[in-house]
C-alpha positions as semicolon CSV with decimal commas, in nm:
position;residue;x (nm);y (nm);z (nm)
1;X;0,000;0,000;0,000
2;X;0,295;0,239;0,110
3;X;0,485;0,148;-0,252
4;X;0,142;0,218;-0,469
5;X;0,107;0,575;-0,247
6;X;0,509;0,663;-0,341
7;X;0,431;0,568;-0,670
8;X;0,153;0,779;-0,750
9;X;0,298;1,082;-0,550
10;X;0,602;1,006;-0,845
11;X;0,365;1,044;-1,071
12;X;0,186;1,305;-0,990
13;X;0,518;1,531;-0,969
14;X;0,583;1,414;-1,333
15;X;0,248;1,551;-1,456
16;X;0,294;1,837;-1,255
17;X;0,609;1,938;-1,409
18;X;0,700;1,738;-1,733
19;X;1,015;1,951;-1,800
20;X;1,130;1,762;-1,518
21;X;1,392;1,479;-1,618
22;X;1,367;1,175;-1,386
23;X;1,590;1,053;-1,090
24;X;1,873;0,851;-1,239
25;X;1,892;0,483;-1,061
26;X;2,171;0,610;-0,837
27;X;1,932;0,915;-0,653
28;X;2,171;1,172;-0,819
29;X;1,978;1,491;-0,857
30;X;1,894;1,523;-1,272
31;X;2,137;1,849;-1,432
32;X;1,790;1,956;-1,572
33;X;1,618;2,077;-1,240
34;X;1,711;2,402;-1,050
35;X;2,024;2,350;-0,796
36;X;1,814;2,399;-0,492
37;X;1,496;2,237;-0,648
38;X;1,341;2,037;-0,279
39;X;1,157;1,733;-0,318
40;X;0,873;1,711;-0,130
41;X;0,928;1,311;-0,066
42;X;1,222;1,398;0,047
43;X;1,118;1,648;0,347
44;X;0,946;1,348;0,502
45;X;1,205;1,136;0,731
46;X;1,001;0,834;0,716
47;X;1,097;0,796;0,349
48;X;1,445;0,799;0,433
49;X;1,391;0,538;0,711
50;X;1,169;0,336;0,479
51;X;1,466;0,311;0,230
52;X;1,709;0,153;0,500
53;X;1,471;-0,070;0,703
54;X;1,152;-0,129;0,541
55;X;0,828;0,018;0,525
56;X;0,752;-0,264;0,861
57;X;1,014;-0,165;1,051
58;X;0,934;0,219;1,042
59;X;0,503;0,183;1,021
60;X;0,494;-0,052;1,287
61;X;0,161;-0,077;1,419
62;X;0,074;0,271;1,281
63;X;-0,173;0,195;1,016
64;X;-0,491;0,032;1,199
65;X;-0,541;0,344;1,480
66;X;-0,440;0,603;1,172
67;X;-0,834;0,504;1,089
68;X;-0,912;0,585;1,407
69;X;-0,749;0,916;1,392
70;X;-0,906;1,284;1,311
71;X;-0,901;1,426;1,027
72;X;-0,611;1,660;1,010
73;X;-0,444;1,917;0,734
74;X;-0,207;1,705;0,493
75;X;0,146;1,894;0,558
76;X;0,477;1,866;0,372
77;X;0,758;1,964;0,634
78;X;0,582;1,755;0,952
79;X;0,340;1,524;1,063
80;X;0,098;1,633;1,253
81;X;0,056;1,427;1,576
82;X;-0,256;1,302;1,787
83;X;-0,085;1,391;2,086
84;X;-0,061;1,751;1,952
85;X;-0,330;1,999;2,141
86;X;-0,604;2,139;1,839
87;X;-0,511;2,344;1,627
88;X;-0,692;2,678;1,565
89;X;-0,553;2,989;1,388
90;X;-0,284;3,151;1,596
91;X;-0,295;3,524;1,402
92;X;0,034;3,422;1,196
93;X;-0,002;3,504;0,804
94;X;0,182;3,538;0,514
95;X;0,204;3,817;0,255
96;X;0,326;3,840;-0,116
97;X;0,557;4,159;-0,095
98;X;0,650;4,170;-0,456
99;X;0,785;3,999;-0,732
100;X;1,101;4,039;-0,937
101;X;1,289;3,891;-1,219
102;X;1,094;3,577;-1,124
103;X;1,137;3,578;-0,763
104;X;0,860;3,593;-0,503
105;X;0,917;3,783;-0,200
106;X;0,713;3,665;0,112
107;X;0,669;3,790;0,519
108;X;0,516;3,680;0,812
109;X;0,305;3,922;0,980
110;X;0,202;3,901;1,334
111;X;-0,164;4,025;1,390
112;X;-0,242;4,212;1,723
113;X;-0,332;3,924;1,903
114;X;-0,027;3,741;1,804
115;X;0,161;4,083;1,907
116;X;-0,016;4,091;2,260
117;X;0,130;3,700;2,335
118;X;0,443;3,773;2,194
119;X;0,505;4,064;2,469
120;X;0,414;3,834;2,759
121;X;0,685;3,537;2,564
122;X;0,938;3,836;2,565
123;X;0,809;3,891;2,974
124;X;0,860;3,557;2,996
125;X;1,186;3,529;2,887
126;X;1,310;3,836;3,119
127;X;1,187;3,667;3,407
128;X;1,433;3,371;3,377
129;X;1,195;3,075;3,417
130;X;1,113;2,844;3,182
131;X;0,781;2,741;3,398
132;X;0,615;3,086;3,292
133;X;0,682;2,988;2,893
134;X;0,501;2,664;2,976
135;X;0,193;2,838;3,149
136;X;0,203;3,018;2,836
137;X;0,206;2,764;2,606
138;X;-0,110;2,619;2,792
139;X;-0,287;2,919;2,712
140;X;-0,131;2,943;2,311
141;X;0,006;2,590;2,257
142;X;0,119;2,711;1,892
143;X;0,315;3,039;1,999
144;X;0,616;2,992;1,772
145;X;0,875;3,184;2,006
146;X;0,783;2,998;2,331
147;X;0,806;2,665;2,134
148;X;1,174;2,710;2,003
149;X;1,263;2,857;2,323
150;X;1,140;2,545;2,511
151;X;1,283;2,336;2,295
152;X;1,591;2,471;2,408
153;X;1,552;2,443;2,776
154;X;1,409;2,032;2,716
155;X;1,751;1,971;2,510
156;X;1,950;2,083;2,783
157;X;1,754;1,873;2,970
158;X;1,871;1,558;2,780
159;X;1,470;1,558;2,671
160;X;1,557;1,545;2,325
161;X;1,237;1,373;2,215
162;X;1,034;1,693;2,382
163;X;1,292;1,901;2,223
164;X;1,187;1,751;1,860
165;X;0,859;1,718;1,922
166;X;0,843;2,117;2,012
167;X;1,021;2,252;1,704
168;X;0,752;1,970;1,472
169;X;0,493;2,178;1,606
170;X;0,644;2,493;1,540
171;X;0,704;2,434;1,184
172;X;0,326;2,302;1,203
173;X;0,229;2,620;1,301
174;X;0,393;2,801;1,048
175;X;0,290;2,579;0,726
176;X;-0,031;2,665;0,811
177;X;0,013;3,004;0,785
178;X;0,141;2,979;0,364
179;X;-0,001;3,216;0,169
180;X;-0,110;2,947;-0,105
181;X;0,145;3,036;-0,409
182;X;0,422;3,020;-0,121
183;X;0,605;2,697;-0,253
184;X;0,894;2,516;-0,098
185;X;1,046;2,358;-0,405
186;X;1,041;2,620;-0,640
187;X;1,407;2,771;-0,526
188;X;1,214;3,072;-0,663
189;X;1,040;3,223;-0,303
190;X;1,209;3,454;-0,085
191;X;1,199;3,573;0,299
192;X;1,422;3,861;0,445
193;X;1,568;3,741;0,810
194;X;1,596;4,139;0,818
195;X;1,224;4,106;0,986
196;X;1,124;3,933;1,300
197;X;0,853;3,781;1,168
198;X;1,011;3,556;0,948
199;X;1,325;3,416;1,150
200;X;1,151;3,123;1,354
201;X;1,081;2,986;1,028
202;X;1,442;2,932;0,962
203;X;1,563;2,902;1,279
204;X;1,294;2,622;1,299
205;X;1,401;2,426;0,995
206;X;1,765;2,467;1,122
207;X;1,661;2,299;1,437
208;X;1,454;2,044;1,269
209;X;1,724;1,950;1,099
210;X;1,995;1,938;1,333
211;X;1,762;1,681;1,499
212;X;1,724;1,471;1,181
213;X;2,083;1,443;1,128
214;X;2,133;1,320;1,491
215;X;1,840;1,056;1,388
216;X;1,999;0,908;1,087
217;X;1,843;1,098;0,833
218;X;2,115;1,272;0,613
219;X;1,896;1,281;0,294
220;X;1,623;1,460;0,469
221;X;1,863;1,697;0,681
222;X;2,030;1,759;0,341
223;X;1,672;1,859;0,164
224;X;1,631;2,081;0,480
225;X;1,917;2,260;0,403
226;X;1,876;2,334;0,071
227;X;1,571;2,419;0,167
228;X;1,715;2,705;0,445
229;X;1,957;2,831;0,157
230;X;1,668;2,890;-0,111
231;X;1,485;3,130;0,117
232;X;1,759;3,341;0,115
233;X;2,080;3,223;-0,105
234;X;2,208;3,576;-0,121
235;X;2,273;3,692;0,206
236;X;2,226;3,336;0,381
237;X;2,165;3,417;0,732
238;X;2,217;3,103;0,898
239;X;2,499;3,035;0,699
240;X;2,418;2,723;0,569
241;X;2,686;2,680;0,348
242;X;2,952;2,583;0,619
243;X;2,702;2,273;0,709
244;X;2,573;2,158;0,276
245;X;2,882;2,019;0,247
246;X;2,850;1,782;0,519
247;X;2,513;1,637;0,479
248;X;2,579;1,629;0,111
249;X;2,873;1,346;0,199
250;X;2,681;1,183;0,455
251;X;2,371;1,146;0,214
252;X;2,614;1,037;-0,056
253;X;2,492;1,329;-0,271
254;X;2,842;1,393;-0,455
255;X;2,735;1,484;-0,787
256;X;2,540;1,722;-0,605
257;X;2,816;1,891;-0,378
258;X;3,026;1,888;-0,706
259;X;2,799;2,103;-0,915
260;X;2,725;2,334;-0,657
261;X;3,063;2,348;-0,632
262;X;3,105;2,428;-0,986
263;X;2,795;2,642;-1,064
264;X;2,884;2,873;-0,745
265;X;3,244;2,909;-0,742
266;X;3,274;3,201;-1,010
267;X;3,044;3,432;-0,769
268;X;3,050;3,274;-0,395
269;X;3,457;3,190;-0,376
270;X;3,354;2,884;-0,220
271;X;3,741;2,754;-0,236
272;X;3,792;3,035;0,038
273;X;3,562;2,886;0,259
274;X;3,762;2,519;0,454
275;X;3,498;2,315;0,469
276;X;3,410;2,316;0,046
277;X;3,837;2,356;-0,019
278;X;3,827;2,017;0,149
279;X;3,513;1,828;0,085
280;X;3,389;1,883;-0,251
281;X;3,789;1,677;-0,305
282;X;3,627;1,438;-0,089
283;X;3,360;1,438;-0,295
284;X;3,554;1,363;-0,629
285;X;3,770;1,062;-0,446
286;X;3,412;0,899;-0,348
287;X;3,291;0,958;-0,716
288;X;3,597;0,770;-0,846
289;X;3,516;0,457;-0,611
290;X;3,179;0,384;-0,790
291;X;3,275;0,108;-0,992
292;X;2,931;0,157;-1,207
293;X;3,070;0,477;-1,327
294;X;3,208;0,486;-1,700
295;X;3,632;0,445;-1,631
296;X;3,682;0,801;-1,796
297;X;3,468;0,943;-1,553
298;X;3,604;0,779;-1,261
299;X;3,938;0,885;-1,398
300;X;3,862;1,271;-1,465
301;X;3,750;1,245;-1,092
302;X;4,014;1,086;-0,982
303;X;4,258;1,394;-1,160
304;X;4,035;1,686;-0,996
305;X;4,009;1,491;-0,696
306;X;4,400;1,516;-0,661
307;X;4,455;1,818;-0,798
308;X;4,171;1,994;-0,571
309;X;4,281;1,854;-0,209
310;X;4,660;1,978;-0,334
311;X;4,555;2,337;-0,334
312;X;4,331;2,280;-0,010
313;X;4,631;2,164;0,146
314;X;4,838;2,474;0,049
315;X;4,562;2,746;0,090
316;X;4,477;2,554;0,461
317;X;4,772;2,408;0,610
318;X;4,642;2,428;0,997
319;X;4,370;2,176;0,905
320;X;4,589;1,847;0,862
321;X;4,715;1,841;1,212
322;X;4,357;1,910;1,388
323;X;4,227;1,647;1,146
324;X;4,435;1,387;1,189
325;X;4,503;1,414;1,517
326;X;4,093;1,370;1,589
327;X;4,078;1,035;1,339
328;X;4,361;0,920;1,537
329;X;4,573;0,862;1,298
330;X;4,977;0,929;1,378
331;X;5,166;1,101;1,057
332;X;5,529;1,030;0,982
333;X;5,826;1,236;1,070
334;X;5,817;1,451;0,811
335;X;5,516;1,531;0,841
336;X;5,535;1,645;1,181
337;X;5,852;1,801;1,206
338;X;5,809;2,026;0,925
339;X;5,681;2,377;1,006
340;X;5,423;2,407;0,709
341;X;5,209;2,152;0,868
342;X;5,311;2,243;1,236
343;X;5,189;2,444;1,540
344;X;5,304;2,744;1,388
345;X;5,018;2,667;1,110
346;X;4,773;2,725;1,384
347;X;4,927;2,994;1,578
348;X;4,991;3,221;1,281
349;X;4,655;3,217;1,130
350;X;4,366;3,472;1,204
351;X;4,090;3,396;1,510
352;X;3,813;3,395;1,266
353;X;3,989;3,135;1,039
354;X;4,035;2,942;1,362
355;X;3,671;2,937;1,369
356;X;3,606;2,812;1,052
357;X;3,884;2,551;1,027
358;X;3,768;2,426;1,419
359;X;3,418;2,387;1,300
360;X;3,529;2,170;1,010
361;X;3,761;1,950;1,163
362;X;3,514;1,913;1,466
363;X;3,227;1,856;1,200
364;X;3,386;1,597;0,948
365;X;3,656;1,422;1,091
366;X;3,427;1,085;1,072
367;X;3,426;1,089;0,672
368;X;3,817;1,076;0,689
369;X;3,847;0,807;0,933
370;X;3,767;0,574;0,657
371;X;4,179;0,382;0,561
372;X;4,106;0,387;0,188
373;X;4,064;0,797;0,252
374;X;4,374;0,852;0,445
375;X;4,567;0,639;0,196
376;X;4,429;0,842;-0,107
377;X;4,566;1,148;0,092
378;X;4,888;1,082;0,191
379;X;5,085;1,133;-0,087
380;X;4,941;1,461;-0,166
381;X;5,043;1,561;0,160
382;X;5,426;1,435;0,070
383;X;5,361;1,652;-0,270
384;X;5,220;1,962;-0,092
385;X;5,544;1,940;0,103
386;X;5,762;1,913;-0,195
387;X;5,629;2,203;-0,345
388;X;5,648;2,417;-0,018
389;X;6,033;2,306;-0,007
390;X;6,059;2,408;-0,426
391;X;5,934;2,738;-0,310
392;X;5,629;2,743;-0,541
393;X;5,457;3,029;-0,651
394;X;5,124;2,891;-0,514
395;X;5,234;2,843;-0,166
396;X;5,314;3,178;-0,155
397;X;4,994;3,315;-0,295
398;X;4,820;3,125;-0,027
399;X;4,999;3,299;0,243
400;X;4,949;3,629;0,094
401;X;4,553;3,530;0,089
402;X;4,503;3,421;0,414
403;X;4,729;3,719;0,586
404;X;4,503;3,986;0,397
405;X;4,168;3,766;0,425
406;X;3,971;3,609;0,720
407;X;3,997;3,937;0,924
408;X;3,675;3,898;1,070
409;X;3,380;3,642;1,076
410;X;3,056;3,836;0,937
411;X;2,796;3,733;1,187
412;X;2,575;3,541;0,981
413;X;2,881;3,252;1,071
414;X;2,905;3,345;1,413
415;X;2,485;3,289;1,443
416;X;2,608;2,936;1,257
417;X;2,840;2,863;1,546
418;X;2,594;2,964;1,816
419;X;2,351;2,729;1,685
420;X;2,573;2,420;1,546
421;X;2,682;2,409;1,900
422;X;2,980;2,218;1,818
423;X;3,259;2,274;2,093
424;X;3,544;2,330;1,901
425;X;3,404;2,637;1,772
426;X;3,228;2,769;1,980
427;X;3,550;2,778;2,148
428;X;3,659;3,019;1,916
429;X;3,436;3,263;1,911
430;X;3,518;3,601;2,007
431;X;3,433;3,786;2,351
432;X;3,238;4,032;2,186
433;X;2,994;3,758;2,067
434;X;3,009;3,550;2,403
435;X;2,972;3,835;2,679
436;X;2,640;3,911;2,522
437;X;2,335;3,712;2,655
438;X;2,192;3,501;2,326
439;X;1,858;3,355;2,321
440;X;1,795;3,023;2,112
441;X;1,445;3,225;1,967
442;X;1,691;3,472;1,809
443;X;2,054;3,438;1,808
444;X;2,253;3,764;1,742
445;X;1,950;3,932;1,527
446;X;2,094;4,137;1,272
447;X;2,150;4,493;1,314
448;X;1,964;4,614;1,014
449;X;1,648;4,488;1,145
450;X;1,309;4,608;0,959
451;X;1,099;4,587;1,237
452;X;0,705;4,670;1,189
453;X;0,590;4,700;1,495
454;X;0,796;4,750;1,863
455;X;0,734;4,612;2,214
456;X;0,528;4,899;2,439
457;X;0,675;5,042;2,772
458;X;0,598;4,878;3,106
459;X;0,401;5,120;3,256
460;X;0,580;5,165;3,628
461;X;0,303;5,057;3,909
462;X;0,269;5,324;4,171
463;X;0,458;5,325;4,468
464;X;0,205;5,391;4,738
465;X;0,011;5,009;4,681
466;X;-0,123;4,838;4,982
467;X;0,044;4,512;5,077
468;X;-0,276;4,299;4,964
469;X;-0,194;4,442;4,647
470;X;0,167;4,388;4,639
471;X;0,106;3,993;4,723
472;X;-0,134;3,963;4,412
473;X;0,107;4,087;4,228
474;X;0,331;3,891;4,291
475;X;0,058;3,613;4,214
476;X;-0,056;3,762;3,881
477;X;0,213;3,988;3,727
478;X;-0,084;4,152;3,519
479;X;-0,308;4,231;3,820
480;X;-0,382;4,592;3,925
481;X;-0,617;4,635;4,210
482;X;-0,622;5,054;4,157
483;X;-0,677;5,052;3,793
484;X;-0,639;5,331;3,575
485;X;-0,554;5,701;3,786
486;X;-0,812;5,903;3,812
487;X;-0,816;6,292;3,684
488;X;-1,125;6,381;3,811
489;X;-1,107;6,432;4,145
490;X;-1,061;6,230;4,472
491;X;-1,465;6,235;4,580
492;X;-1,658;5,940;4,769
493;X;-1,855;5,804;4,440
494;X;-1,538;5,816;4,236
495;X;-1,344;5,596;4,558
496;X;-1,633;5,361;4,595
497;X;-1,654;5,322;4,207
498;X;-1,299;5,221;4,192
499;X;-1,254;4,983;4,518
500;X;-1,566;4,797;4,303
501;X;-1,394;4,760;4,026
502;X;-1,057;4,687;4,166
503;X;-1,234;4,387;4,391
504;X;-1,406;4,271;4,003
505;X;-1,055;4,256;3,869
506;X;-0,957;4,056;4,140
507;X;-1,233;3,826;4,142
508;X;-1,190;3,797;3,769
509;X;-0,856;3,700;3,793
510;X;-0,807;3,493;4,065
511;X;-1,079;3,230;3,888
512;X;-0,844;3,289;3,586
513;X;-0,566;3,147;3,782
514;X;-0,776;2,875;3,963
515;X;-0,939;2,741;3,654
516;X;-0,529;2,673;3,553
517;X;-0,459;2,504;3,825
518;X;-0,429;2,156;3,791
519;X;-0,406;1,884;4,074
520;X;-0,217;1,558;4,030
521;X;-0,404;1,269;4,142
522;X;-0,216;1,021;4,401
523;X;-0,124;0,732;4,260
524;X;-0,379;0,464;4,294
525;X;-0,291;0,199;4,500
526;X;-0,573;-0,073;4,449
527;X;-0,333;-0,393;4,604
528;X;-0,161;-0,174;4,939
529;X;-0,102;-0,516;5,113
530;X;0,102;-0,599;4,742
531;X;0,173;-0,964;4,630
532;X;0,540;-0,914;4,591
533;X;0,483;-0,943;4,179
534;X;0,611;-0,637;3,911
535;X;0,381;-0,527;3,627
């Protein structure tokens, strides 16, 4: 039954789009689509898992209560789950900005309700405790903000199932808030990080799939991520780029990694950045393993292979040491005694090459442990050294690059770094960037914000309050037992009036907080004398 569905979702697509050419056998993305065309079978993890264990192994027991099951909106990026409190429109929509040169530009907007929860989330937040985002979420269990925020605090937690299940719900949310041409294959629709609005999207597929790579699911991490970088490909907030390269090898997308490789190069300099200098060679060596390739493509792969991981080598000499050193593997004498490859590599070169070349190594290292890699790239290394001895031109260029480049990090890679969360890195970073207090809903926001509408002033309570109402306010932030001040005088009626509605206000709200209280029930204990037997 699952194999007839797939099959008729293939064809489907086909109709859809007959310019499209077909998969090839070996799941390498067709030259004829887009470079960050996103399959939609591919956004669903299940697939992936379906491919290595079996449609059995991953349905389970699934398909008998899925008849028992409400009906609920079909989604593409998650599954909606019966666990999941009912959805009902959250004031989240989506505009159509403009369009140019083929390109549709789309925003969030947050409508005044939406506005009004989103000050008590940032309230929230300022207060330190994570138990006042949960009494929110009872109260809006689709606030996007609380749920990446909690998310957080259940991963630190070691609650990484909460954690996944919080940031599903949050993409939820925002899926059903597409304005209906909004597509996610296309490569052709646009969203500005610049506004407010429209980060938790990304940050929330950036999550998501951080937590499908953990899982197993490369393929659909990788689709994720292509995803991320079509939003924005331009300015690429989150910085995808220093992460493509590695799901691309761990989904065994090299053709791929190579084109991109190829097709960006001329514009993006993607040979400055470590991580593509060293894996799209990576790439080619794995692409001249496949023994159903034609030999004279094996061999031209082979040739760029080499000839690629030779200039990595020379334009990033600090990287060798860190890399081998983590796939414990020992390197001969000449090797380590020389100073190209030394400690000197490391010392001399710029902190915000440090960071890139830490987050690489720390990343990666895994694909190189593998012996027929680190015998493929041991006699480059011997030839890199050769030429460094020769005194060859393009040694020296190299040093000239990375002493004028690699300055600074933009922070579009520092926000990378925040969220990759990978130690040696983060490490790295700057004091400037870790002295300043960064919150997992929005990491270092950028300072060119186009913000549409602003949080109000906290009105200051006045000082002369009676203890009662001091203690309910410490009960119910919100609660103010004077009300608005009066400018009409201080007479009887206008006292009397006021008392009566103060004493209304705190009526209304203390059944407000009793109807969210909840009591636990003791456990039941229908054997107390016991039998001495475990369930």
């Amino acid at each position: 039954e699952d194999n007839d569905l797939e099959d008729i979702d293939s064809l489907l697509e086909r109709i859809e789009d007959p310019g499209l050419a077909p998969q090839s056998q070996g799941g390498i993305i067709a030259d004829s689509r887009p470079l960050l065309y996103v399959e939609h079978r591919n956004l669903n993890p299940e697939n992936e898992l379906k491919r290595y264990f079996g449609a059995r192994a991953v349905l389970g027991d699934q398909r008998p209560r899925q008849r028992q099951r409400q009906y609920v909106r079909s989604m593409w990026l998650t599954a909606p789950k019966n666990t999941w409190p009912r959805y009902s429109k959250t004031g989240i929509t989506m505009q159509l900005l403009d369009t140019r040169r083929g390109v549709q530009h789309f925003t969030f907007e947050h409508h005044r309700e939406y506005q009004q929860v989103q000050f008590k989330f940032l309230d929230a937040v300022e207060s330190m405790d994570p138990n006042n985002i949960v009494l929110l979420l009872q109260m809006n269990p689709y606030h996007v903000d609380s749920l990446l925020q909690l998310s957080d605090v259940c991963r630190m937690q070691e609650d990484q199932e909460m954690a996944r299940d919080l940031i599903e719900r949050a993409l939820y949310s925002l899926e059903c808030a597409f304005h209906p041409v909004f597509s996610l294959t296309s490569g052709a629709c646009r969203l500005d990080y610049r506004r407010p609005e429209n980060r938790a999207f990304f940050l929330a597929l950036f999550k998501h799939l951080m937590f499908l790579e953990k899982r197993g699911c490369p393929r659909t991490a990788l689709e994720f991520c292509k995803l991320i970088l079509s939003l924005d490909p331009e300015n690429d907030p989150l910085c995808v780029l220093l992460l493509i390269d590695f799901l691309s090898l761990r989904a065994r997308e090299y053709t791929f990694l190579t084109r991109l490789f190829q097709e960006w190069e001329s514009h993006r300099n993607l040979s400055q950045l470590p991580n593509f200098a060293f894996s799209v060679p990576l790439a080619y060596f794995f692409l001249s393993q496949q023994e159903e390739r034609p030999e004279l493509e094996r061999s031209q792969a082979r040739e760029r292979a080499a000839r690629l991981i030779q200039l990595a080598l020379i334009m990033f000499p600090s990287v060798l040491m860190p890399l081998l050193d983590h796939c414990s593997v020992q390197p001969d004498a000449r090797v380590t005694s020389h100073p190209f490859f030394g400690l000197n590599a490391q010392i001399s070169q710029s902190p915000a090459l440090n960071q890139l070349t830490s987050l690489y190594v720390g990343r990666t290292h895994a694909l190189w442990k593998d012996p027929a890699v680190m015998a493929w790239l041991e006699p480059h290394v011997h030839e890199v050294l050769r030429m460094v001895e020769a005194g060859d031109a393009l040694v020296q260029e190299a040093e000239h690059k990375r002493k004028i480049r690699y300055q600074s990090a933009p922070r579009n890679i520092y926000r990378h770094i925040i969220l990759s969360e990978m130690k040696e890195a983060t490490a790295a970073l700057p004091l400037e960037v870790t002295s300043q207090p960064v919150m997992g809903f929005d990491p270092l926001p950028p300072l060119d914000s186009i913000v549409s509408y602003t949080r109000p002033e906290r009105t200051s309570h006045p000082s002369n309050e009676s203890t009662l109402s001091l203690f309910f306010r410490s009960l119910l932030p919100n609660f103010n037992l004077q009300g608005d001040i009066r400018h009409d005088g201080d007479d009887e009626a206008g006292a009397a009036q006021d008392l009566n509605q103060g004493v209304n206000r705190l009526m209304a709200a203390m059944r407000d907080m009793l109807a969210n209280i909840q009591f636990q029930e003791p456990p039941r204990d229908d054997n107390p004398e016991g039998d001495g037997d475990w369930d």
